[in-house]
XYZ file of N, CA, C and O in Angstrom:
824
model
N -37.893 74.585 -39.375
C -37.228 75.270 -40.478
C -37.581 73.168 -41.099
O -36.957 72.442 -40.789
N -38.580 73.408 -41.883
C -38.570 72.490 -42.468
C -37.224 72.157 -43.696
O -37.284 73.571 -44.927
N -37.028 70.578 -44.393
C -35.638 70.793 -45.117
C -36.696 70.427 -46.296
O -37.386 70.284 -46.267
N -34.814 70.761 -47.295
C -35.833 69.979 -48.273
C -35.990 68.499 -48.716
O -37.318 68.661 -49.261
N -35.260 68.027 -47.888
C -35.523 66.556 -47.547
C -36.765 66.496 -47.223
O -37.314 65.466 -47.982
N -37.465 67.268 -45.940
C -38.283 66.651 -45.415
C -40.200 67.080 -46.892
O -40.574 66.266 -46.614
N -39.367 67.899 -47.087
C -40.739 68.495 -48.599
C -40.464 67.478 -49.487
O -41.542 67.283 -49.919
N -39.514 66.762 -49.647
C -39.433 65.881 -50.618
C -40.542 64.913 -50.482
O -41.229 63.843 -50.555
N -40.131 63.977 -49.094
C -40.197 63.123 -48.742
C -42.135 63.563 -48.523
O -42.827 62.614 -48.587
N -42.218 64.624 -48.258
C -44.335 64.994 -47.907
C -44.752 64.292 -49.175
O -45.614 64.257 -49.427
N -44.375 65.204 -50.278
C -44.476 65.182 -51.921
C -45.042 63.604 -52.373
O -45.566 62.978 -52.804
N -43.690 63.030 -51.589
C -43.925 61.774 -51.984
C -44.791 60.789 -51.368
O -45.622 59.850 -52.274
N -45.351 60.880 -50.284
C -46.110 60.719 -49.622
C -47.650 60.647 -50.405
O -48.145 60.214 -49.927
N -47.893 62.638 -50.413
C -48.824 62.762 -50.945
C -49.150 62.105 -52.610
O -50.361 61.627 -52.880
N -48.558 61.743 -52.784
C -48.571 61.058 -54.549
C -48.047 59.761 -54.463
O -49.228 59.094 -55.282
N -48.133 59.376 -53.245
C -48.612 57.362 -53.111
C -49.252 57.419 -52.408
O -50.158 56.016 -52.489
N -50.263 58.482 -51.960
C -50.990 58.144 -50.514
C -52.603 57.043 -51.921
O -53.029 56.531 -51.097
N -52.742 57.731 -53.180
C -53.440 56.584 -53.516
C -53.577 55.153 -53.436
O -54.354 54.402 -53.801
N -52.260 54.775 -53.859
C -51.589 53.631 -53.826
C -51.810 53.389 -52.592
O -51.701 51.515 -52.485
N -51.167 53.761 -51.544
C -50.904 53.262 -50.147
C -51.302 53.768 -48.956
O -52.200 53.040 -48.133
N -52.733 54.773 -48.951
C -52.875 54.832 -47.550
C -54.332 54.157 -47.543
O -54.449 53.982 -46.588
N -54.902 53.678 -48.538
C -55.691 52.656 -48.421
C -55.500 51.444 -47.646
O -56.259 50.549 -47.200
N -54.129 51.161 -47.924
C -54.260 49.977 -47.237
C -53.891 50.248 -45.083
O -53.119 48.824 -44.998
N -53.120 50.853 -45.623
C -52.598 51.704 -43.593
C -53.569 51.338 -42.812
O -53.497 50.445 -41.551
N -54.777 51.066 -42.316
C -55.672 51.060 -41.390
C -55.871 49.505 -40.911
O -55.785 49.106 -40.005
N -55.558 48.290 -41.845
C -55.035 47.208 -41.459
C -54.098 47.111 -41.855
O -53.801 45.665 -41.799
N -53.038 47.485 -41.545
C -51.516 46.823 -41.783
C -50.792 46.583 -40.098
O -49.992 46.716 -40.605
N -52.234 46.583 -39.214
C -51.562 46.863 -38.080
C -51.391 45.315 -37.952
O -52.164 44.557 -37.708
N -50.574 44.772 -36.950
C -49.737 42.878 -37.714
C -49.339 43.419 -36.255
O -48.194 44.493 -35.709
N -49.008 41.478 -35.173
C -48.276 41.682 -34.407
C -46.742 41.868 -34.484
O -46.205 41.107 -35.203
N -45.537 42.202 -34.040
C -44.744 42.984 -34.078
C -43.681 41.170 -33.672
O -44.365 40.196 -32.392
N -42.766 41.043 -33.953
C -41.671 39.696 -34.292
C -42.575 38.270 -34.925
O -41.838 37.939 -35.216
N -44.039 38.843 -35.652
C -44.438 37.704 -36.332
C -43.443 37.687 -37.404
O -43.270 38.318 -38.449
N -43.214 35.941 -37.748
C -41.998 35.968 -39.051
C -42.948 36.056 -40.140
O -43.901 36.485 -40.753
N -42.262 36.962 -40.950
C -42.514 37.304 -42.395
C -43.457 36.554 -43.411
O -42.859 35.647 -43.683
N -44.699 36.990 -43.697
C -45.516 36.021 -44.621
C -44.795 35.631 -46.020
O -44.723 35.095 -46.654
N -43.752 36.655 -46.212
C -43.604 36.058 -47.683
C -42.321 35.774 -47.999
O -41.878 35.044 -48.914
N -41.665 35.298 -46.376
C -40.505 34.870 -46.574
C -39.464 35.418 -46.270
O -39.362 36.213 -47.515
N -37.588 35.694 -45.164
C -36.717 36.280 -45.907
C -35.875 34.856 -46.778
O -36.712 34.677 -47.005
N -35.383 35.957 -47.732
C -34.934 35.635 -48.881
C -32.936 35.802 -48.266
O -32.351 36.765 -48.071
N -33.092 34.512 -47.713
C -31.165 34.260 -47.479
C -30.206 34.457 -48.640
O -30.885 33.331 -49.828
N -29.168 34.168 -48.294
C -28.112 34.059 -49.273
C -26.982 33.621 -48.577
O -26.633 33.655 -47.611
N -26.625 32.690 -49.171
C -25.784 31.606 -48.265
C -25.713 30.100 -47.949
O -26.707 29.832 -48.205
N -25.155 29.454 -47.450
C -25.135 28.646 -47.123
C -26.011 28.028 -45.636
O -25.823 29.271 -44.804
N -26.782 27.696 -45.845
C -28.166 27.283 -45.192
C -27.472 26.872 -43.726
O -28.236 27.176 -42.695
N -26.211 26.224 -43.802
C -25.655 25.328 -42.512
C -24.268 26.365 -42.218
O -23.724 25.983 -41.154
N -24.369 27.384 -42.239
C -23.476 28.116 -41.395
C -23.732 28.140 -40.512
O -24.472 28.621 -40.190
N -21.959 28.583 -40.441
C -21.713 28.805 -38.390
C -21.910 30.405 -37.909
O -22.505 30.680 -37.061
N -22.242 30.982 -38.900
C -22.619 32.665 -38.596
C -23.569 32.669 -39.634
O -24.019 32.968 -40.533
N -24.432 34.047 -38.821
C -26.018 34.564 -39.750
C -25.893 36.431 -39.772
O -25.391 36.493 -38.454
N -25.891 36.014 -40.317
C -25.987 38.183 -40.476
C -27.040 38.645 -41.190
O -27.937 38.529 -42.078
N -27.870 38.892 -40.451
C -29.653 39.576 -40.508
C -28.814 41.793 -40.709
O -28.955 42.353 -39.307
N -29.475 42.313 -41.471
C -29.283 43.999 -41.784
C -30.832 44.303 -42.020
O -31.141 43.645 -42.653
N -31.297 45.234 -40.735
C -32.725 45.677 -41.300
C -31.691 46.884 -42.400
O -30.775 48.287 -41.509
N -32.192 47.610 -42.955
C -32.287 48.926 -43.944
C -33.085 49.927 -44.440
O -34.519 48.658 -44.678
N -32.943 50.594 -44.730
C -33.823 51.478 -45.509
C -32.963 51.605 -46.631
O -32.118 52.553 -46.796
N -34.268 51.725 -48.159
C -34.423 51.970 -49.470
C -33.889 53.574 -49.672
O -32.571 53.686 -50.089
N -34.085 54.500 -48.805
C -33.516 55.882 -48.836
C -32.907 56.214 -47.798
O -32.530 57.923 -47.271
N -32.186 55.354 -47.249
C -31.025 55.710 -46.215
C -29.176 55.725 -47.082
O -29.428 54.681 -47.292
N -28.942 56.347 -46.859
C -27.716 57.038 -47.445
C -27.065 56.141 -46.793
O -25.587 55.981 -47.618
N -26.592 56.000 -45.398
C -25.214 55.231 -44.757
C -25.389 53.562 -45.088
O -24.889 52.735 -45.396
N -27.139 53.036 -45.602
C -27.047 52.015 -46.293
C -26.694 51.299 -47.496
O -25.725 50.982 -48.199
N -27.031 52.464 -48.644
C -26.239 52.037 -49.811
C -24.721 53.037 -49.691
O -23.677 52.085 -51.012
N -24.292 53.592 -48.756
C -22.488 52.934 -48.475
C -22.569 52.575 -48.379
O -21.328 51.949 -49.035
N -22.921 51.482 -47.848
C -22.721 50.368 -47.088
C -22.402 48.830 -48.516
O -21.556 48.367 -48.622
N -23.852 49.175 -49.469
C -23.829 48.602 -50.267
C -23.184 48.810 -51.045
O -23.017 47.146 -52.407
N -22.167 49.654 -51.113
C -21.067 50.553 -52.081
C -20.382 50.036 -51.737
O -19.262 49.077 -52.953
N -19.823 50.749 -50.818
C -18.179 50.260 -50.289
C -18.183 48.790 -49.796
O -16.754 48.528 -49.773
N -18.873 48.426 -48.815
C -18.627 46.720 -48.336
C -19.298 45.673 -48.400
O -18.444 44.802 -48.608
N -20.427 46.233 -48.743
C -21.850 44.454 -49.257
C -20.829 43.710 -50.650
O -20.690 42.621 -50.375
N -20.005 44.519 -51.733
C -19.258 43.322 -52.078
C -18.198 42.482 -51.822
O -17.903 40.995 -52.480
N -17.236 43.085 -50.679
C -16.449 42.319 -49.957
C -16.565 41.096 -49.564
O -16.471 40.545 -49.229
N -17.875 41.517 -48.485
C -18.899 40.737 -46.944
C -18.731 39.299 -47.868
O -18.994 38.614 -47.465
N -19.785 39.227 -48.994
C -20.869 38.733 -49.665
C -19.937 37.956 -50.201
O -19.770 37.089 -50.301
N -18.551 38.169 -51.373
C -17.044 37.514 -51.990
C -16.675 36.830 -50.842
O -15.646 35.352 -51.239
N -16.220 37.232 -49.766
C -15.327 36.926 -48.764
C -15.668 35.738 -47.730
O -15.336 34.708 -47.484
N -17.651 35.932 -47.780
C -18.530 35.479 -46.416
C -19.137 34.354 -46.864
O -19.668 33.086 -46.379
N -19.747 35.187 -47.773
C -21.047 34.564 -47.972
C -20.769 33.220 -49.092
O -21.277 32.323 -48.767
N -19.977 34.270 -50.385
C -19.637 32.924 -51.611
C -19.105 32.014 -51.104
O -18.945 31.187 -51.827
N -18.713 32.180 -50.236
C -17.442 31.263 -49.570
C -18.441 30.165 -48.518
O -17.816 29.297 -48.502
N -19.390 29.867 -48.597
C -20.518 29.134 -47.618
C -19.703 29.327 -45.753
O -21.023 28.818 -45.468
N -19.560 30.466 -45.065
C -18.799 30.550 -44.090
C -19.982 31.540 -43.335
O -19.979 31.293 -42.054
N -20.676 32.160 -44.110
C -21.857 33.051 -43.575
C -23.271 33.338 -44.500
O -23.119 33.035 -45.768
N -24.198 33.047 -43.738
C -25.531 33.308 -44.504
C -26.136 34.775 -43.947
O -25.688 35.289 -42.865
N -27.186 35.444 -44.842
C -26.801 36.806 -44.626
C -28.694 37.112 -45.199
O -29.430 36.247 -46.287
N -29.175 37.860 -44.549
C -30.369 38.685 -44.930
C -30.933 39.733 -45.498
O -30.662 40.647 -43.947
N -31.545 40.392 -45.805
C -31.837 41.548 -46.131
C -32.933 41.975 -45.231
O -34.056 41.403 -45.961
N -33.484 42.827 -44.872
C -34.917 42.217 -43.941
C -34.872 44.286 -44.173
O -34.051 44.883 -44.317
N -36.646 44.511 -44.120
C -37.490 46.312 -44.429
C -37.200 46.444 -43.178
O -37.701 46.270 -42.508
N -36.804 48.271 -42.951
C -36.818 48.689 -42.380
C -37.196 49.921 -42.998
O -36.054 50.675 -43.074
N -37.878 50.506 -44.286
C -38.319 51.666 -44.705
C -38.550 52.588 -43.788
O -39.153 52.690 -42.274
N -38.433 54.300 -43.726
C -38.313 54.959 -43.468
C -39.222 56.194 -43.439
O -39.177 56.873 -42.293
N -39.456 56.085 -45.031
C -40.504 56.262 -45.117
C -41.583 56.179 -46.174
O -40.966 54.847 -46.635
N -42.564 57.139 -47.031
C -43.332 55.915 -47.913
C -42.631 55.552 -49.460
O -43.131 54.487 -49.553
N -41.495 56.717 -49.720
C -40.778 56.174 -50.615
C -40.064 54.632 -50.310
O -39.875 53.756 -51.690
N -38.964 54.079 -49.605
C -38.845 53.006 -48.795
C -39.400 52.344 -48.334
O -39.534 51.206 -48.977
N -40.555 52.864 -48.520
C -41.800 51.307 -48.484
C -42.625 50.976 -50.222
O -41.947 49.728 -50.227
N -42.299 51.652 -50.513
C -43.181 51.704 -52.300
C -41.441 50.487 -52.725
O -41.931 49.798 -53.753
N -40.424 51.086 -52.605
C -39.361 50.727 -52.938
C -39.249 48.360 -52.894
O -38.791 47.845 -53.796
N -39.073 48.585 -51.349
C -38.731 47.501 -50.666
C -40.118 46.449 -51.615
O -40.234 44.946 -51.815
N -41.777 47.766 -51.608
C -42.609 46.122 -52.063
C -42.720 45.949 -53.509
O -42.589 45.139 -54.184
N -41.717 46.659 -54.084
C -40.885 46.735 -55.934
C -40.725 45.464 -55.829
O -40.297 44.521 -56.859
N -39.519 45.418 -55.227
C -38.545 44.470 -55.022
C -38.882 43.296 -54.404
O -38.856 41.958 -54.704
N -40.638 42.840 -53.714
C -41.342 41.678 -53.448
C -41.832 41.285 -54.122
O -42.517 40.436 -54.692
N -42.373 42.169 -55.606
C -43.412 41.897 -56.085
C -43.117 40.744 -57.739
O -44.404 39.622 -57.626
N -41.280 40.876 -57.590
C -41.229 39.854 -59.050
C -40.876 38.584 -58.522
O -40.172 37.768 -59.051
N -41.199 38.283 -57.084
C -40.169 36.462 -56.260
C -39.256 36.556 -56.561
O -38.422 38.120 -55.888
N -38.635 36.041 -55.393
C -37.342 35.924 -54.715
C -36.315 35.839 -55.833
O -34.836 36.798 -54.640
N -36.220 35.620 -56.834
C -34.505 35.953 -57.202
C -34.982 37.216 -57.626
O -33.677 37.533 -57.723
N -35.671 37.865 -57.683
C -35.617 38.968 -58.102
C -35.534 40.264 -56.781
O -35.148 41.460 -57.570
N -35.536 39.855 -56.014
C -35.644 40.675 -54.879
C -33.958 41.037 -54.463
O -33.664 42.483 -53.969
N -32.754 40.366 -54.512
C -31.501 41.282 -54.862
C -31.433 42.440 -55.439
O -30.558 43.294 -54.816
N -31.199 41.716 -56.630
C -31.021 42.784 -57.935
C -31.604 43.864 -57.943
O -31.424 44.982 -57.961
N -32.513 43.908 -57.968
C -33.675 45.021 -57.436
C -32.874 45.945 -56.097
O -33.189 47.152 -56.710
N -32.716 45.633 -55.152
C -32.202 46.005 -54.004
C -31.139 46.560 -54.269
O -30.879 48.017 -53.826
N -30.540 45.749 -54.826
C -29.112 46.493 -55.579
C -29.194 47.302 -55.895
O -28.137 48.888 -56.374
N -30.314 47.076 -57.140
C -30.439 48.489 -58.235
C -30.592 49.963 -57.452
O -30.303 50.953 -57.458
N -31.970 49.801 -56.541
C -32.086 51.197 -55.282
C -30.969 51.582 -54.865
O -31.387 52.716 -54.304
N -30.189 50.744 -54.365
C -29.485 51.499 -53.119
C -27.900 52.618 -54.054
O -27.556 53.327 -53.928
N -27.686 51.509 -55.555
C -26.761 51.837 -56.544
C -27.224 52.832 -56.765
O -26.277 54.093 -57.023
N -28.222 53.219 -57.367
C -28.655 54.536 -58.137
C -29.842 55.464 -57.001
O -30.658 56.587 -57.380
N -29.118 55.407 -55.451
C -30.332 55.693 -54.669
C -30.278 57.100 -55.176
O -31.743 58.057 -54.452
N -29.239 57.753 -55.150
C -29.781 59.639 -55.312
C -30.190 59.765 -56.741
O -30.539 60.897 -56.815
N -30.468 58.761 -57.891
C -31.419 59.077 -58.679
C -32.682 58.969 -58.670
O -33.065 59.271 -60.086
N -32.842 58.604 -57.489
C -34.242 58.440 -57.642
C -34.889 59.009 -56.346
O -35.877 59.678 -56.583
N -34.272 58.542 -54.920
C -34.667 59.096 -53.496
C -34.851 60.036 -53.290
O -35.163 60.991 -52.454
N -34.055 60.973 -54.167
C -33.638 62.575 -53.554
C -33.895 63.476 -54.907
O -32.689 64.372 -54.924
N -34.735 62.991 -56.269
C -34.923 63.788 -57.214
C -36.046 65.281 -56.841
O -36.972 64.456 -55.478
N -36.739 65.847 -57.540
C -37.729 66.891 -57.223
C -39.200 65.523 -57.334
O -40.234 66.092 -56.822
N -38.866 64.766 -58.781
C -39.981 63.996 -58.226
C -39.461 62.412 -57.944
O -39.484 61.819 -58.864
N -39.934 62.255 -57.228
C -39.147 60.847 -56.772
C -40.006 59.731 -57.058
O -39.120 58.798 -57.386
N -41.170 59.727 -57.152
C -41.831 58.520 -57.776
C -41.531 58.257 -58.955
O -41.585 57.400 -59.522
N -41.576 59.440 -60.062
C -41.783 59.454 -60.818
C -40.487 58.859 -61.593
O -39.942 57.711 -62.193
N -39.506 58.514 -60.880
C -37.862 58.960 -60.883
C -38.096 57.379 -60.778
O -37.213 56.162 -61.221
N -38.779 56.949 -59.247
C -38.856 55.572 -59.362
C -39.656 54.522 -60.095
O -39.090 53.676 -60.817
N -40.329 54.957 -60.276
C -41.276 54.367 -61.581
C -40.237 53.903 -62.867
O -40.386 52.978 -62.891
N -39.403 54.921 -62.926
C -38.843 54.706 -64.716
C -37.501 54.091 -64.077
O -37.158 53.295 -65.242
N -37.009 53.837 -63.108
C -35.685 53.119 -62.811
C -36.007 51.516 -62.759
O -35.628 50.646 -63.172
N -37.501 51.096 -62.029
C -37.838 49.645 -61.970
C -38.469 49.447 -63.259
O -38.529 48.187 -63.815
N -38.554 50.109 -64.178
C -39.220 49.670 -65.496
C -37.748 49.272 -66.143
O -38.140 48.371 -67.210
N -36.459 49.513 -65.861
C -35.250 48.920 -65.762
C -35.122 47.201 -65.502
O -34.765 46.752 -65.895
N -36.109 46.720 -64.664
C -35.927 45.596 -63.595
C -37.324 44.518 -64.796
O -37.158 44.069 -64.096
N -38.115 45.455 -65.665
C -38.872 44.747 -66.373
C -40.291 45.047 -66.005
O -41.487 44.598 -66.430
N -40.703 46.244 -64.921
C -42.126 47.070 -64.795
C -42.351 47.599 -65.961
O -41.962 48.479 -66.747
N -43.213 47.608 -66.427
C -44.307 48.671 -66.976
C -45.293 49.508 -65.827
O -45.036 49.665 -64.731
N -45.764 50.361 -66.487
C -46.026 51.450 -65.400
C -47.417 50.937 -64.484
O -47.920 51.459 -63.919
N -48.361 50.099 -65.705
C -49.209 49.318 -64.919
C -48.725 48.122 -63.701
O -48.826 48.253 -62.972
N -47.891 47.730 -63.856
C -47.314 46.565 -62.626
C -46.755 47.224 -61.643
O -46.793 46.694 -60.735
N -46.173 48.565 -62.128
C -45.633 49.520 -60.650
C -46.625 49.880 -60.293
O -47.291 49.395 -58.890
N -48.073 50.626 -60.816
C -49.290 50.849 -59.793
C -49.926 48.810 -59.238
O -50.525 49.377 -57.907
N -50.193 48.626 -60.111
C -50.632 47.433 -59.013
C -49.543 46.682 -58.146
O -50.586 46.528 -56.891
N -48.526 46.826 -58.464
C -47.648 46.413 -57.163
C -47.896 47.249 -55.943
O -48.309 46.847 -55.180
N -47.488 48.484 -56.486
C -47.928 49.329 -55.467
C -49.414 49.065 -54.246
O -49.975 49.632 -53.296
N -50.138 48.472 -55.174
C -51.575 48.213 -54.187
C -51.838 46.923 -53.544
O -52.723 46.762 -52.906
N -50.547 46.324 -53.212
C -50.928 45.091 -53.100
C -51.113 44.862 -51.610
O -49.966 45.285 -50.773
N -51.990 44.561 -50.984
C -51.854 44.925 -49.432
C -51.152 43.620 -48.361
O -50.877 43.712 -47.390
N -51.184 42.580 -48.901
C -50.468 41.399 -48.865
C -48.555 41.683 -48.441
O -48.016 41.991 -47.663
N -48.179 42.408 -50.015
C -46.598 43.166 -50.211
C -46.764 43.921 -48.591
O -46.074 44.162 -48.164
N -47.391 44.986 -48.498
C -47.658 46.085 -47.757
C -47.819 45.595 -46.753
O -46.121 45.928 -45.783
N -48.759 44.969 -45.634
C -48.252 44.348 -44.568
C -47.426 43.960 -44.654
O -47.045 43.549 -42.757
N -46.392 42.977 -44.858
C -45.203 42.165 -44.869
C -44.639 43.026 -44.596
O -43.843 43.090 -44.009
N -44.283 44.154 -45.629
C -43.013 44.324 -45.152
C -43.038 45.766 -44.078
O -42.287 45.999 -42.757
N -44.541 45.845 -43.526
C -44.874 46.692 -41.780
C -44.406 46.017 -41.203
O -44.218 46.211 -40.300
N -45.370 44.634 -40.980
C -45.067 43.352 -40.328
C -43.239 43.599 -39.583
O -43.273 43.355 -39.330
N -42.499 43.452 -40.638
C -40.702 43.194 -41.016
C -40.811 44.096 -40.195
O -39.486 44.107 -39.067
N -41.328 45.835 -40.595
C -40.097 46.761 -39.941
C -40.521 46.929 -38.067
O -40.051 47.054 -37.483
N -41.994 46.388 -37.994
C -42.361 46.371 -36.370
C -41.678 45.191 -35.284
O -41.621 45.326 -34.803
N -41.427 44.475 -35.969
C -40.651 42.959 -35.783
C -39.039 43.592 -35.998
O -38.768 43.671 -34.253
N -38.826 43.983 -36.695
C -37.155 44.776 -35.957
C -37.049 45.930 -35.148
O -36.598 46.152 -34.137
N -38.155 46.648 -34.964
C -38.157 47.736 -33.972
C -38.320 47.178 -32.737
O -37.472 47.226 -31.520
N -39.520 46.130 -32.201
C -39.192 44.757 -31.398
C -38.026 44.612 -30.780
O -37.732 44.120 -29.558
N -36.842 44.508 -31.734
C -35.973 43.586 -31.397
C -34.857 44.613 -31.272
O -33.716 43.591 -30.814
N -35.460 45.880 -31.173
C -34.330 47.133 -31.140
C -33.966 48.215 -32.099
O -32.687 48.527 -31.390
N -34.274 47.758 -33.081
C -34.037 48.241 -34.518
C -34.186 50.097 -34.142
O -35.712 50.015 -33.955
N -33.339 50.744 -34.463
C -33.822 52.078 -33.877
C -33.075 53.116 -35.090
O -33.509 54.302 -34.810
N -32.177 52.229 -35.648
C -31.444 53.181 -37.152
C -31.226 52.056 -37.658
O -31.192 51.527 -37.426
N -30.995 52.955 -38.888
C -30.056 51.838 -40.695
C -29.093 52.269 -40.458
O -28.433 53.588 -41.252
N -28.098 51.557 -41.213
C -28.450 49.956 -41.245
C -28.256 49.440 -39.365
O -27.306 50.065 -38.913
N -28.868 48.455 -39.564
C -28.524 47.345 -37.919
C -28.099 46.651 -38.032
O -28.925 45.409 -38.978
N -27.677 45.852 -37.871
C -26.678 44.613 -37.757
C -27.065 43.192 -36.717
O -26.886 43.622 -35.741
N -27.603 42.444 -37.297
C -27.850 41.912 -35.883
C -27.031 40.149 -36.198
O -27.053 39.527 -37.905
N -25.516 39.924 -35.804
C -24.219 38.720 -36.411
C -24.433 37.672 -34.787
O -24.051 37.625 -33.734
N -25.200 36.612 -35.482
C -25.670 35.535 -34.971
C -26.045 35.691 -33.252
O -25.984 35.942 -32.420
N -27.213 36.795 -33.563
C -28.237 37.563 -32.780
C -27.744 38.894 -31.518
O -28.092 39.317 -31.553
N -25.725 39.210 -32.082
C -25.931 40.167 -31.606
C -25.830 41.549 -31.961
O -25.369 41.432 -33.556
N -26.536 42.181 -31.428
C -26.687 43.781 -32.340
C -25.394 44.954 -33.262
O -24.787 45.292 -31.520
N -25.194 45.395 -34.305
C -24.377 46.253 -34.277
C -25.012 47.195 -34.704
O -25.581 46.842 -36.350
N -24.847 48.782 -35.002
C -24.861 49.470 -36.131
C -24.945 50.199 -36.149
O -22.913 50.772 -36.031
N -24.814 50.900 -37.413
C -24.041 52.133 -38.736
C -23.435 50.832 -39.400
O -23.287 49.148 -39.536
N -22.870 51.691 -40.683
C -22.063 50.806 -41.736
C -21.087 50.515 -41.877
O -20.013 50.616 -42.175
N -21.216 49.547 -40.680
C -20.090 48.569 -40.412
C -18.651 48.141 -41.873
O -19.344 48.511 -43.014
N -17.615 48.336 -41.826
C -16.134 48.592 -42.776
C -16.227 46.427 -42.956
O -16.875 45.901 -41.769
N -15.815 46.312 -43.638
C -15.319 45.226 -44.240
C -14.090 44.344 -42.987
O -14.545 43.598 -42.336
N -13.580 45.702 -42.609
C -12.050 45.256 -41.364
C -13.020 45.355 -39.988
O -12.817 44.236 -39.483
N -14.324 46.019 -39.826
C -15.367 46.053 -38.390
C -15.826 44.459 -38.740
O -15.657 43.520 -37.576
N -16.248 44.180 -39.850
C -16.751 42.616 -40.427
C -15.773 41.607 -39.824
O -16.273 40.456 -39.204
N -14.744 42.209 -40.112
C -13.430 40.102 -40.175
C -13.948 40.431 -38.611
O -13.382 39.568 -37.506
N -13.247 41.536 -37.694
C -13.150 41.471 -36.015
C -13.667 41.133 -35.822
O -13.706 40.073 -34.951
N -15.757 40.850 -36.454
C -16.323 40.281 -35.524
C -16.601 38.680 -35.727
O -17.456 37.351 -34.857
N -16.934 38.392 -37.120
C -16.592 36.944 -38.261
C -15.393 36.600 -37.474
O -16.069 35.216 -37.160
N -14.399 36.479 -37.701
C -13.144 35.366 -37.985
C -13.041 34.654 -36.392
O -13.366 33.813 -36.393
N -13.474 35.441 -35.245
C -13.678 34.686 -33.591
C -14.667 33.894 -33.502
O -14.341 32.468 -32.792
N -15.764 34.054 -34.553
C -17.008 33.255 -34.737
C -16.557 32.541 -35.285
O -17.141 30.796 -35.284
N -16.496 32.570 -36.688
C -15.887 31.512 -37.841
C -14.588 30.050 -37.241
O -14.241 29.624 -37.428
N -13.455 30.647 -36.304
C -12.947 30.183 -35.673
C -11.222 30.306 -36.684
O -10.526 29.532 -36.260
N -11.311 31.408 -37.712
C -10.561 31.803 -38.271
C -9.402 32.483 -37.795
O -10.134 33.173 -36.935
């Protein structure tokens, strides 16, 4: 039986197809190659510990992590220079791909503000009857117009980069979201702050 969620994703794929479908054939890239748009790191570049999160903007577990754990993790470890962090794109559906493309379109300084907004408002755009329209309306709060929204989703370079990051993640063993690599060690699932404490404190020598 087809679920309502599958119907919505299918509808979104059809709605996005004029913007995305023409780019798919040339989006084949070698897995594991560095993101041509560059990782957007937060925190001290010389930190002893690095955290890489692979996430999808339409993943409810990812949204819960960014709501419940991320602010405290950032304040305790990243803002204090102990840990550096990067969010990498692992879209699970066309809507998440579109969201990540939009987050990339206006420069690295807008990447986290927009992904934070999309996670925080996930239920209001990813799980609606007209998710593409809802996504368009939401990102207009971040300065997009309808014209720049559509232009962004036609960007071949950004589509290729998002696809390439996901392929690299798959090669590294990512098969669900969120997945974290903490100094190279893979941990799957939306970890709590207490779970991060147990992992990070021995690495930091605290």
